[in-house]
Coordinates of C-alpha atoms in Angstrom, one line a residue:
Chain A
M1097 CA -25.0 -1.4 3.0
S1098 CA -25.3 -2.5 -0.6
S1099 CA -26.1 -6.0 0.5
K1100 CA -29.5 -4.9 1.6
V1101 CA -30.3 -3.9 -1.9
L1102 CA -28.8 -7.0 -3.4
E1103 CA -31.1 -9.2 -1.4
R1104 CA -34.3 -7.9 -3.0
D1105 CA -33.2 -8.6 -6.5
P1106 CA -35.5 -6.7 -8.9
I1107 CA -34.8 -9.1 -11.7
A1108 CA -35.2 -12.4 -9.9
G1109 CA -37.9 -11.0 -7.5
A1110 CA -38.6 -12.2 -4.0
P1111 CA -38.5 -16.0 -3.6
G1112 CA -41.9 -17.4 -4.1
A1113 CA -43.3 -14.3 -5.7
P1114 CA -44.8 -14.7 -9.2
R1115 CA -42.2 -13.8 -11.8
L1116 CA -42.8 -10.9 -14.0
K1117 CA -43.1 -12.1 -17.6
G1118 CA -40.1 -11.0 -19.6
R1119 CA -38.4 -11.8 -22.8
G1120 CA -35.5 -13.5 -21.0
T1121 CA -32.2 -11.9 -20.3
P1122 CA -30.8 -10.3 -23.4
W1123 CA -27.4 -11.6 -24.5
R1124 CA -25.8 -8.2 -23.8
E1125 CA -26.8 -8.5 -20.2
R1126 CA -25.4 -11.9 -19.9
F1127 CA -22.1 -10.9 -21.6
F1128 CA -21.8 -7.9 -19.3
H1129 CA -22.4 -10.1 -16.2
L1130 CA -19.9 -12.7 -17.5
S1131 CA -17.2 -10.1 -18.2
L1132 CA -17.6 -8.6 -14.7
W1133 CA -17.3 -12.0 -13.2
A1134 CA -14.2 -12.7 -15.4
S1135 CA -12.4 -9.6 -14.2
L1136 CA -12.7 -10.8 -10.7
A1137 CA -11.7 -14.3 -11.7
V1138 CA -8.5 -13.1 -13.4
G1139 CA -7.1 -11.9 -10.1
V1140 CA -8.0 -15.0 -8.2
V1141 CA -6.6 -17.3 -11.0
F1142 CA -3.4 -15.3 -10.9
L1143 CA -3.2 -15.7 -7.1
V1144 CA -3.7 -19.4 -7.3
G1145 CA -1.2 -19.7 -10.2
L1146 CA 1.5 -17.7 -8.3
I1147 CA 1.1 -19.8 -5.1
T1148 CA 1.2 -23.1 -7.1
Y1149 CA 4.3 -21.9 -9.0
V1150 CA 6.3 -21.0 -5.9
V1151 CA 5.3 -24.2 -4.0
V1152 CA 6.3 -26.4 -7.0
E1153 CA 9.5 -24.6 -7.6
G1154 CA 10.5 -24.4 -4.0
W1155 CA 9.3 -27.9 -3.0
S1156 CA 12.8 -29.5 -3.0
R1157 CA 14.1 -26.9 -0.6
L1158 CA 11.2 -26.7 1.8
D1159 CA 12.8 -28.4 4.7
S1160 CA 14.6 -27.5 7.9
R1161 CA 17.8 -26.4 6.1
L1162 CA 15.9 -23.2 5.2
W1163 CA 15.7 -22.0 8.8
T1164 CA 18.7 -23.7 10.3
N1165 CA 21.4 -22.8 7.7
F1166 CA 22.9 -19.4 6.8
P1167 CA 23.0 -18.1 3.2
D1168 CA 25.8 -19.8 1.2
L1169 CA 27.1 -18.3 -2.0
I1170 CA 29.4 -21.2 -2.9
T1171 CA 27.2 -24.2 -2.2
P1172 CA 23.6 -22.8 -2.6
S1173 CA 22.2 -26.3 -2.3
N1174 CA 23.1 -26.2 1.4
G1175 CA 22.2 -22.6 2.1
G1176 CA 19.4 -21.4 4.2
A1177 CA 17.7 -18.1 5.2
Q1178 CA 18.2 -18.2 9.0
S1179 CA 19.9 -14.7 9.2
A1180 CA 17.1 -13.3 7.0
I1181 CA 14.3 -14.8 9.1
M1182 CA 15.9 -13.6 12.4
G1183 CA 16.6 -10.2 10.8
T1184 CA 12.9 -9.9 9.8
L1185 CA 11.9 -10.7 13.3
W1186 CA 14.3 -8.1 14.7
V1187 CA 13.4 -5.3 12.3
I1188 CA 9.6 -5.9 12.5
G1189 CA 9.7 -6.1 16.3
F1190 CA 11.3 -2.7 16.5
T1191 CA 9.1 -1.3 13.8
A1192 CA 6.1 -2.3 15.9
L1193 CA 7.7 -0.7 18.9
Y1194 CA 8.1 2.6 17.2
C1195 CA 5.1 2.9 14.9
L1196 CA 2.2 1.4 17.0
P1197 CA 2.3 3.9 20.0
T1198 CA 3.0 6.9 17.7
G1199 CA 0.2 5.9 15.3
I1200 CA -2.4 5.2 18.0
L1201 CA -1.6 8.4 19.9
T1202 CA -1.9 10.4 16.7
A1203 CA -5.2 8.8 15.9
I1204 CA -6.5 9.7 19.4
Y1205 CA -5.4 13.3 19.0
L1206 CA -7.1 13.6 15.6
E1207 CA -10.3 12.0 16.6
E1208 CA -10.8 13.1 20.2
Y1209 CA -9.0 16.4 20.6
A1210 CA -8.4 18.1 17.2
D1211 CA -10.9 20.7 16.1
Q1212 CA -11.5 19.8 12.5
N1213 CA -12.2 23.4 11.5
R1214 CA -8.7 24.5 12.3
W1215 CA -6.5 24.6 9.2
Y1216 CA -3.5 23.0 10.9
N1217 CA -5.5 19.9 11.9
R1218 CA -6.8 19.5 8.4
A1219 CA -3.3 20.0 7.0
V1220 CA -2.0 17.2 9.3
E1221 CA -4.9 15.0 8.0
I1222 CA -4.1 15.7 4.3
N1223 CA -0.4 15.2 5.0
I1224 CA -1.1 11.7 6.4
Q1225 CA -3.3 10.8 3.5
N1226 CA -0.5 11.9 1.1
L1227 CA 2.2 10.1 3.1
A1228 CA 0.1 6.9 2.8
A1229 CA 0.6 7.0 -1.0
V1230 CA 4.3 8.2 -1.2
P1231 CA 6.3 5.5 -3.0
S1232 CA 8.2 3.3 -0.6
I1233 CA 11.6 4.0 -2.3
V1234 CA 11.2 7.6 -1.3
Y1235 CA 11.1 6.4 2.3
G1236 CA 14.3 4.6 1.5
I1237 CA 15.8 7.9 0.3
L1238 CA 14.6 9.5 3.6
G1239 CA 16.2 6.6 5.5
L1240 CA 19.4 6.8 3.6
G1241 CA 19.8 10.6 3.6
V1242 CA 18.5 11.6 7.0
I1243 CA 18.5 8.6 9.3
S1244 CA 21.4 6.5 8.1
R1245 CA 23.9 9.2 6.9
G1246 CA 22.4 12.4 8.4
L1247 CA 21.8 11.2 12.0
G1248 CA 24.7 8.7 11.6
F1249 CA 22.8 5.6 12.6
G1250 CA 24.4 3.7 9.7
Q1251 CA 23.1 0.6 8.0
T1252 CA 21.6 -1.0 11.1
V1253 CA 18.5 -2.7 12.4
L1254 CA 17.7 0.7 14.1
T1255 CA 17.7 2.6 10.7
A1256 CA 15.7 -0.1 9.0
S1257 CA 13.0 -0.2 11.6
L1258 CA 12.7 3.6 12.0
T1259 CA 12.4 3.8 8.2
L1260 CA 9.7 1.1 8.0
S1261 CA 7.8 2.5 10.9
L1262 CA 7.5 5.9 9.2
L1263 CA 6.5 4.0 6.1
V1264 CA 3.5 2.2 7.7
L1265 CA 2.6 4.9 10.2
P1266 CA -0.1 6.4 8.0
V1267 CA -1.8 2.9 7.7
V1268 CA -1.8 2.6 11.5
I1269 CA -3.1 6.1 12.0
I1270 CA -5.9 5.8 9.4
S1271 CA -7.1 2.4 10.7
S1272 CA -6.9 3.4 14.3
R1273 CA -9.0 6.5 13.6
E1274 CA -11.6 4.4 12.0
A1275 CA -11.7 2.1 15.0
I1276 CA -12.0 5.1 17.4
R1277 CA -14.7 6.8 15.2
A1278 CA -16.8 3.6 15.4
V1279 CA -17.2 3.9 19.2
P1280 CA -20.6 5.7 19.6
Q1281 CA -20.7 9.2 21.0
S1282 CA -23.2 8.1 23.7
I1283 CA -20.6 6.1 25.5
R1284 CA -18.3 9.2 25.8
Q1285 CA -21.2 11.4 26.9
A1286 CA -22.2 8.9 29.6
S1287 CA -18.7 8.7 30.9
L1288 CA -18.3 12.5 30.9
A1289 CA -21.7 13.0 32.6
L1290 CA -20.5 10.8 35.5
G1291 CA -17.6 13.2 36.0
A1292 CA -14.8 11.4 34.2
T1293 CA -12.2 13.6 32.7
Q1294 CA -11.6 13.5 29.0
W1295 CA -8.5 11.3 29.2
Q1296 CA -10.3 8.9 31.7
T1297 CA -13.1 8.6 29.2
I1298 CA -10.7 7.8 26.4
W1299 CA -8.5 5.4 28.4
R1300 CA -11.3 3.5 30.2
Q1301 CA -14.2 3.6 27.7
V1302 CA -13.1 4.5 24.1
L1303 CA -9.8 2.6 23.8
P1304 CA -11.0 -0.7 25.2
A1305 CA -13.9 -0.6 22.7
A1306 CA -11.6 0.3 19.8
V1307 CA -8.8 -2.2 20.5
P1308 CA -10.0 -5.0 18.1
G1309 CA -10.2 -2.5 15.2
M1310 CA -6.8 -1.1 16.0
A1311 CA -5.3 -4.6 16.3
T1312 CA -6.6 -5.5 12.9
G1313 CA -5.1 -2.4 11.3
S1314 CA -1.8 -2.8 13.1
I1315 CA -1.4 -6.4 11.9
L1316 CA -2.1 -5.4 8.3
A1317 CA 0.4 -2.5 8.6
L1318 CA 3.1 -4.8 10.0
S1319 CA 2.5 -7.4 7.4
R1320 CA 3.1 -4.7 4.8
A1321 CA 6.3 -3.8 6.5
I1322 CA 7.4 -7.4 6.5
G1323 CA 7.1 -7.6 2.7
E1324 CA 8.8 -4.3 1.9
A1325 CA 12.1 -4.5 0.1
A1326 CA 12.6 -1.3 -1.8
P1327 CA 13.4 1.1 1.1
L1328 CA 15.8 -1.4 2.6
L1329 CA 17.7 -1.9 -0.6
L1330 CA 18.9 1.7 -0.2
L1331 CA 19.8 1.0 3.5
G1332 CA 22.4 -1.6 2.5
G1333 CA 20.5 -4.7 3.6
L1334 CA 21.7 -6.6 0.6
T1335 CA 25.1 -8.1 1.5
F1336 CA 25.3 -11.8 2.2
I1337 CA 24.9 -11.8 6.0
T1338 CA 25.9 -15.0 7.7
F1339 CA 25.1 -14.0 11.3
N1340 CA 21.9 -13.1 13.2
P1341 CA 21.4 -9.6 14.5
T1342 CA 22.5 -9.1 18.1
G1343 CA 21.1 -5.7 18.8
V1344 CA 19.7 -2.5 17.2
E1345 CA 23.3 -1.5 16.2
S1346 CA 23.7 -4.8 14.3
Q1347 CA 23.8 -5.2 10.5
F1348 CA 21.0 -7.1 9.1
T1349 CA 19.2 -8.7 6.2
V1350 CA 15.5 -9.5 5.9
L1351 CA 13.5 -12.1 3.9
P1352 CA 12.5 -9.9 0.9
I1353 CA 16.0 -8.6 0.5
Q1354 CA 17.4 -12.1 0.7
I1355 CA 14.9 -13.3 -1.9
F1356 CA 15.8 -10.4 -4.2
N1357 CA 19.4 -11.3 -3.8
W1358 CA 18.8 -14.9 -4.7
I1359 CA 16.7 -13.9 -7.7
S1360 CA 19.6 -11.8 -9.0
Q1361 CA 21.9 -14.9 -9.0
S1362 CA 22.1 -16.8 -12.3
R1363 CA 22.5 -20.3 -11.0
S1364 CA 19.3 -22.4 -11.0
E1365 CA 19.7 -23.7 -7.4
F1366 CA 19.0 -20.1 -6.3
V1367 CA 15.6 -20.2 -8.0
A1368 CA 14.5 -23.1 -5.9
L1369 CA 15.9 -21.4 -2.8
A1370 CA 14.1 -18.1 -3.6
S1371 CA 10.9 -20.0 -4.1
A1372 CA 11.2 -21.8 -0.8
A1373 CA 11.9 -18.5 1.0
I1374 CA 8.9 -17.0 -0.8
V1375 CA 6.7 -19.8 0.5
I1376 CA 7.9 -19.0 4.1
L1377 CA 7.2 -15.3 3.6
L1378 CA 3.7 -16.0 2.1
V1379 CA 2.9 -18.3 5.0
I1380 CA 3.8 -15.7 7.5
L1381 CA 1.8 -13.0 5.7
L1382 CA -1.2 -15.2 5.1
A1383 CA -1.2 -16.2 8.8
M1384 CA -1.1 -12.5 9.8
N1385 CA -3.9 -11.6 7.3
S1386 CA -6.1 -14.4 8.5
L1387 CA -5.5 -13.3 12.1
A1388 CA -6.6 -9.8 11.1
I1389 CA -9.7 -11.0 9.4
W1390 CA -10.5 -13.4 12.3
L1391 CA -10.1 -10.5 14.8
R1392 CA -12.4 -8.3 12.7
N1393 CA -15.1 -10.9 12.5
R1394 CA -14.8 -12.1 16.1
Y1395 CA -14.8 -8.7 17.8
S1396 CA -16.7 -6.4 15.5
H1397 CA -20.1 -5.6 16.8
K1398 CA -22.9 -3.2 15.9
W1399 CA -23.7 -0.7 18.7
Chain B
M53 CA -20.4 12.1 14.3
K54 CA -17.2 14.1 14.7
S55 CA -16.1 14.1 18.2
G56 CA -14.9 17.6 19.2
A57 CA -13.9 18.1 22.8
P58 CA -17.2 17.8 24.8
G59 CA -15.6 17.4 28.1
Q60 CA -13.3 20.4 27.8
R61 CA -15.9 22.7 26.5
T62 CA -18.4 22.2 29.3
V63 CA -15.7 22.6 32.0
S64 CA -13.7 25.5 30.7
G65 CA -16.2 27.4 28.6
G66 CA -19.3 27.0 30.8
P67 CA -20.8 29.5 33.2
G68 CA -18.9 30.6 36.3
F69 CA -20.4 28.0 38.8
L70 CA -19.1 25.2 36.7
K71 CA -15.5 26.4 37.1
Q72 CA -13.0 23.7 37.4
S73 CA -12.1 23.1 41.0
Q74 CA -8.5 22.2 40.4
P75 CA -6.2 22.5 37.4
R76 CA -5.7 19.1 35.8
Y77 CA -2.1 19.0 34.9
G78 CA -2.2 15.3 34.0
E79 CA -4.7 16.0 31.2
K80 CA -2.6 18.8 29.8
V81 CA 0.5 16.6 29.8
I82 CA -1.4 13.9 27.9
K83 CA -2.6 16.4 25.3
V84 CA 1.0 17.6 24.8
L85 CA 2.0 14.0 24.3
L86 CA -0.7 13.4 21.7
V87 CA 0.2 16.5 19.8
A88 CA 3.9 15.4 19.9
A89 CA 2.9 12.1 18.4
S90 CA 0.9 13.7 15.6
L91 CA 3.9 15.9 14.8
V92 CA 5.9 12.8 13.8
S93 CA 3.9 12.5 10.5
V94 CA 4.5 16.2 9.8
L95 CA 8.2 15.7 10.6
T96 CA 8.3 12.8 8.2
T97 CA 7.2 15.0 5.3
V98 CA 9.7 17.7 6.4
G99 CA 12.3 14.9 6.6
I100 CA 11.5 13.8 3.1
V101 CA 11.9 17.3 1.8
I102 CA 15.2 17.8 3.7
A103 CA 16.5 14.5 2.4
L104 CA 15.6 15.3 -1.2
I105 CA 16.2 19.1 -1.7
P106 CA 19.8 19.8 -0.6
P107 CA 21.5 16.9 -2.6
A108 CA 19.2 17.5 -5.5
G109 CA 20.2 21.2 -5.3
E110 CA 23.8 20.3 -5.4
F111 CA 23.2 18.1 -8.4
F112 CA 21.5 20.9 -10.3
G113 CA 24.4 23.1 -9.4
K114 CA 26.5 20.8 -11.6
V115 CA 23.9 19.7 -14.2
D116 CA 21.7 22.1 -16.1
F117 CA 18.0 21.4 -15.2
G118 CA 16.9 21.9 -18.8
D119 CA 19.4 19.2 -20.0
F120 CA 18.2 16.9 -17.2
I121 CA 14.6 17.1 -18.1
T122 CA 15.0 17.0 -21.9
G123 CA 18.1 14.9 -22.3
T124 CA 17.6 11.5 -24.1
N125 CA 20.8 9.8 -22.8
W126 CA 21.0 8.5 -19.2
A127 CA 24.5 7.3 -18.3
P128 CA 25.4 8.9 -15.0
L129 CA 28.3 6.6 -14.1
F130 CA 29.9 6.7 -17.5
K131 CA 32.8 8.9 -18.6
P132 CA 31.7 11.5 -19.8
P133 CA 28.4 11.2 -17.8
H134 CA 25.1 12.0 -19.4
F135 CA 22.2 13.1 -17.3
G136 CA 19.2 13.1 -19.6
V137 CA 16.3 11.7 -17.5
L138 CA 13.9 11.0 -20.4
P139 CA 14.8 7.3 -20.8
L140 CA 13.9 6.7 -17.2
V141 CA 10.7 8.8 -17.4
G142 CA 9.7 7.1 -20.7
A143 CA 10.2 3.6 -19.2
T144 CA 8.2 4.6 -16.2
L145 CA 5.3 5.8 -18.4
M146 CA 5.5 2.7 -20.5
V147 CA 5.3 0.3 -17.6
T148 CA 2.5 2.4 -16.0
L149 CA 0.5 2.4 -19.2
I150 CA 0.7 -1.4 -19.5
A151 CA -0.2 -1.8 -15.9
L152 CA -3.3 0.5 -16.3
L153 CA -4.4 -1.4 -19.4
V154 CA -4.6 -4.4 -17.2
A155 CA -5.7 -2.9 -13.9
V156 CA -8.4 -0.4 -14.9
P157 CA -10.8 -2.7 -16.8
L158 CA -10.2 -5.6 -14.4
G159 CA -10.3 -3.5 -11.3
L160 CA -13.5 -1.6 -12.3
G161 CA -15.1 -4.8 -13.5
A162 CA -14.4 -6.5 -10.1
A163 CA -15.7 -3.4 -8.4
V164 CA -19.0 -3.3 -10.3
Y165 CA -19.4 -7.0 -9.8
L166 CA -18.9 -6.8 -6.0
S167 CA -21.0 -3.7 -5.6
E168 CA -23.9 -4.4 -7.9
Y169 CA -24.1 -8.1 -8.7
A170 CA -22.5 -10.2 -6.1
S171 CA -24.5 -11.9 -3.3
P172 CA -23.4 -11.2 0.2
R173 CA -21.9 -14.7 0.4
T174 CA -19.9 -14.2 -2.8
R175 CA -18.6 -10.9 -1.4
T176 CA -17.4 -12.5 1.8
V177 CA -15.4 -15.0 -0.2
F178 CA -13.9 -12.8 -3.0
K179 CA -13.2 -9.6 -1.2
P180 CA -10.6 -11.1 1.2
M181 CA -9.1 -12.9 -1.8
L182 CA -8.5 -9.6 -3.6
E183 CA -7.1 -8.2 -0.3
V184 CA -4.6 -11.0 -0.3
L185 CA -3.5 -10.0 -3.8
A186 CA -2.7 -6.5 -2.3
G187 CA -0.8 -8.1 0.5
I188 CA 1.7 -10.1 -1.5
P189 CA 5.2 -8.5 -1.4
T190 CA 6.2 -6.9 -4.7
V191 CA 9.5 -8.8 -4.7
V192 CA 7.3 -11.9 -5.1
Y193 CA 5.4 -10.3 -8.1
G194 CA 8.8 -9.4 -9.6
F195 CA 10.0 -13.0 -9.2
F196 CA 6.9 -14.4 -10.8
A197 CA 7.1 -11.9 -13.7
L198 CA 10.7 -12.8 -14.4
K199 CA 10.6 -16.6 -13.9
A200 CA 7.1 -17.5 -15.0
I201 CA 5.4 -14.8 -17.1
T202 CA 8.3 -13.9 -19.3
P203 CA 9.2 -17.5 -20.2
A204 CA 5.5 -18.2 -20.9
L205 CA 5.4 -15.1 -23.2
Q206 CA 8.6 -16.2 -25.0
D207 CA 7.2 -19.7 -25.6
H208 CA 3.9 -18.6 -26.9
W209 CA 4.6 -15.4 -28.7
P210 CA 2.5 -15.4 -31.9
F211 CA 4.3 -12.8 -34.0
G212 CA 8.0 -12.2 -34.7
D213 CA 10.6 -12.1 -32.0
G214 CA 9.3 -12.7 -28.5
P215 CA 10.1 -10.5 -25.5
Q216 CA 13.6 -10.2 -24.2
I217 CA 14.5 -11.7 -20.8
F218 CA 14.0 -8.3 -19.2
N219 CA 11.0 -6.5 -20.7
A220 CA 8.4 -3.9 -19.8
L221 CA 5.5 -6.1 -20.9
S222 CA 5.6 -8.7 -18.1
A223 CA 6.6 -6.2 -15.5
G224 CA 3.7 -4.0 -16.5
F225 CA 1.2 -6.9 -16.7
V226 CA 2.1 -8.2 -13.2
M227 CA 2.1 -4.7 -11.8
G228 CA -1.4 -4.3 -13.3
I229 CA -2.6 -7.4 -11.4
M230 CA -1.0 -5.9 -8.2
I231 CA -3.0 -2.7 -8.7
I232 CA -6.4 -4.4 -9.2
P233 CA -7.2 -4.4 -5.5
T234 CA -6.3 -0.7 -5.1
I235 CA -8.6 0.3 -7.9
A236 CA -11.3 -2.2 -7.1
S237 CA -11.7 -1.3 -3.4
L238 CA -11.7 2.5 -3.9
A239 CA -14.1 2.3 -6.8
E240 CA -16.4 -0.1 -4.9
D241 CA -16.4 2.4 -2.0
A242 CA -17.5 5.1 -4.4
M243 CA -20.2 3.0 -5.9
S244 CA -21.5 1.8 -2.6
A245 CA -21.8 5.4 -1.5
V246 CA -24.3 6.1 -4.3
P247 CA -27.8 6.4 -2.7
H248 CA -30.0 3.4 -3.2
A249 CA -32.9 5.6 -4.1
L250 CA -31.1 6.3 -7.5
R251 CA -30.9 2.6 -8.2
D252 CA -34.5 2.0 -7.1
G253 CA -35.7 4.8 -9.3
A254 CA -33.9 3.4 -12.3
F255 CA -35.2 -0.2 -11.7
A256 CA -38.7 1.2 -11.3
L257 CA -38.4 2.7 -14.7
G258 CA -37.7 -0.7 -16.1
S259 CA -33.9 -0.5 -16.4
S260 CA -31.9 -3.7 -16.4
R261 CA -29.2 -4.3 -13.9
M262 CA -26.6 -3.5 -16.6
Q263 CA -28.2 -0.2 -17.4
V264 CA -28.4 0.7 -13.7
S265 CA -24.7 -0.2 -13.3
T266 CA -23.4 1.6 -16.3
R267 CA -25.8 4.5 -16.7
V268 CA -26.7 5.4 -13.1
V269 CA -24.2 4.1 -10.5
F270 CA -21.1 4.5 -12.6
P271 CA -21.6 8.1 -13.6
A272 CA -22.8 9.0 -10.1
A273 CA -19.6 7.5 -8.6
L274 CA -17.3 8.9 -11.4
S275 CA -15.2 11.2 -9.3
G276 CA -14.4 8.4 -6.8
I277 CA -13.7 6.1 -9.7
V278 CA -11.3 8.7 -11.3
A279 CA -9.7 9.0 -7.8
A280 CA -9.1 5.3 -7.7
I281 CA -7.5 5.3 -11.2
V282 CA -5.3 8.3 -10.3
L283 CA -4.2 6.5 -7.1
G284 CA -3.5 3.4 -9.3
I285 CA -1.3 5.5 -11.6
S286 CA 0.6 6.8 -8.6
R287 CA 1.1 3.3 -7.3
A288 CA 2.4 2.2 -10.7
V289 CA 4.8 5.1 -11.0
G290 CA 6.2 4.5 -7.5
E291 CA 6.5 0.7 -7.6
T292 CA 10.1 -0.4 -7.4
M293 CA 10.7 -4.1 -6.9
I294 CA 8.7 -5.5 -9.9
V295 CA 10.5 -3.2 -12.4
A296 CA 13.9 -3.7 -10.7
I297 CA 13.6 -7.4 -11.1
A298 CA 11.6 -7.9 -14.3
A299 CA 12.1 -4.8 -16.5
G300 CA 15.9 -4.7 -16.3
G301 CA 18.5 -2.2 -15.5
Q302 CA 19.4 -0.8 -18.9
P303 CA 18.2 2.8 -19.6
N304 CA 16.5 2.6 -22.9
L305 CA 14.4 5.3 -24.6
S306 CA 12.2 2.9 -26.6
F307 CA 8.5 2.5 -27.1
N308 CA 8.8 -1.3 -27.7
P309 CA 7.4 -3.0 -24.6
L310 CA 9.2 -6.2 -25.5
E311 CA 12.6 -4.6 -24.7
G312 CA 14.2 -4.2 -21.3
M313 CA 14.2 -0.7 -19.8
Q314 CA 15.0 1.0 -16.6
T315 CA 12.4 3.0 -14.7
M316 CA 13.0 5.9 -12.3
T317 CA 12.5 3.7 -9.2
A318 CA 14.6 0.9 -10.6
F319 CA 17.4 3.4 -11.2
I320 CA 17.2 4.6 -7.6
A321 CA 17.3 1.1 -6.3
A322 CA 20.2 0.1 -8.5
A323 CA 22.2 3.2 -7.6
G324 CA 21.4 2.6 -3.9
I325 CA 22.8 -0.9 -4.0
G326 CA 26.0 0.4 -5.5
D327 CA 26.9 2.1 -2.2
L328 CA 28.1 5.3 -3.7
P329 CA 30.3 7.7 -1.7
T330 CA 28.4 10.6 -0.1
G331 CA 28.7 13.8 -2.1
S332 CA 29.6 12.3 -5.4
T333 CA 27.5 13.2 -8.4
G334 CA 26.5 9.6 -8.7
Y335 CA 25.1 9.7 -5.2
Q336 CA 23.3 12.9 -5.9
T337 CA 21.5 11.5 -8.9
I338 CA 19.5 9.3 -6.5
F339 CA 18.1 12.4 -4.9
A340 CA 17.5 14.3 -8.2
V341 CA 15.5 11.4 -9.7
G342 CA 13.9 10.8 -6.3
S343 CA 12.7 14.5 -6.2
L344 CA 11.2 14.1 -9.7
L345 CA 9.4 10.9 -8.6
F346 CA 8.2 12.5 -5.3
V347 CA 6.8 15.6 -7.1
M348 CA 5.0 13.4 -9.8
T349 CA 3.4 11.2 -7.2
L350 CA 2.6 14.1 -4.9
V351 CA 0.6 15.9 -7.6
M352 CA -1.4 12.7 -8.3
N353 CA -2.0 11.9 -4.6
L354 CA -3.3 15.3 -3.9
L355 CA -5.6 15.1 -7.0
S356 CA -6.8 11.7 -5.8
I357 CA -7.5 13.0 -2.2
R358 CA -9.4 16.0 -3.6
L359 CA -11.6 13.8 -5.9
V360 CA -12.4 11.4 -3.0
R361 CA -13.4 14.3 -0.8
K362 CA -15.6 15.7 -3.6
Y363 CA -17.8 12.6 -4.0
R364 CA -18.0 12.1 -0.2
E365 CA -19.4 15.6 0.2
V366 CA -22.1 15.0 -2.5
Y367 CA -23.6 11.9 -0.9
E368 CA -23.3 12.4 2.9

């Protein structure tokens, strides 16, 4: 939207057009422009610095030991993160299984069925917006008090993935709603005019058109779940686990928790190990982010 | 743009000759399913309240609420225990303040640059980079603060004693960097929503780009910008891993950012790791501090949602 305005730059003028005579750009303008540019640059420089730091620190440990060996408290130089990598895959798999259908169905209800003038639908909407900004440690308390101890699911993969799916559910709902809203009304009207029922219209017309947007949002939501450590701290995912999960009833650890555990150790070998595990985690997340951006660019189209 | 229920309305509410020939049970089942799914988010909120209130209630049965909220000594696991929450709240506010000093100017600067100055090509390069910053796990930020920022500060501290190994300053600084994308993207949305006619008018009157940005676009988008900052505060108050790793685990009612201190979230995390027995007062402190945290962030979230709605209504 704003790019249209930026293209016809009133200071520079259209290319080829005679420049208006001015007294040059005052130093205040230049300073302002420079400081705006600098504030963007700080974040980018920080990002580059952080990535360089973990790669350099973790370089000596970035080999196959990292994913073939289990954590080792006595000889950290031989330890790996296999149980954490497998635990992450298990927990995120079940998180996706719980939160994606729930989130997408909620989005369909709110966009296609709910009457926005009804107070209860607006309450649901505000509730979701608020949940999106509730601190993740509060979800940990929910998982600890209600799911783990209240429902008696214990400190298992099941508890962890239920907790994480509630945590990222608002993100899935909000992004799916945006994808559904982007499908033009004329497509629905055409389908209904041909005699399709409302669900047939949604299932065969609206959803196929909205899938790329939903996929983008879902990937971003899951990549947030992969990086979360705070709620899982409360669910007991901290012990040195030297086995891979075998089912939803299994105990578990995940990469961020394993990293946190290693950071808390005083011996310097653990710093290298933590850095190497961070590199793995960042590679997974960057891959997911790039996939999301690629999906958005590849399949987004103007109607 | 809002899609109501066009299909239903024509079939069920129309004149007699358009009466539905057969009841569509499948459609009704699907609608029930959709409503059930959307109840999950309502139940989440109910679940949070159920998780927090009863244990917090039990806690306040044993500890006076006034002592809790005004006490200056937090030592719940000592004998005798002290339950004054102010050191935790003070540390939370200290870290939040440092984070905002970093995130507000840099976030707003980045937002103004992206919305008013950047060419479309620059935007396509830098916006995803900022988004990556938001996607980095906070445990990584905490690690970086503890192992890279703090030693760098200690080595190059110009006056007096440098920061301690655990300190509020590096935790707050790194948290500020983490919050930049939150503030930048929401503020940029608000500024992009300002109608172009306002900018064109100002340019036509001979304003420079800086004048348009600071005197036209910025004031017009103010409620959205405030909403972005409020959301940033809420993020900072609720952030756990950075403070648990880099700010330390020692409750400390101090206003010196170079010292270690324990925030509310860091206490909850530390107490949660301890695997406390259900029903003990130590276990219940998690829920008492959690309730306080939830109420604080709830107020700010609702304020932010209100402000976002306000500016959307003005310019649509």
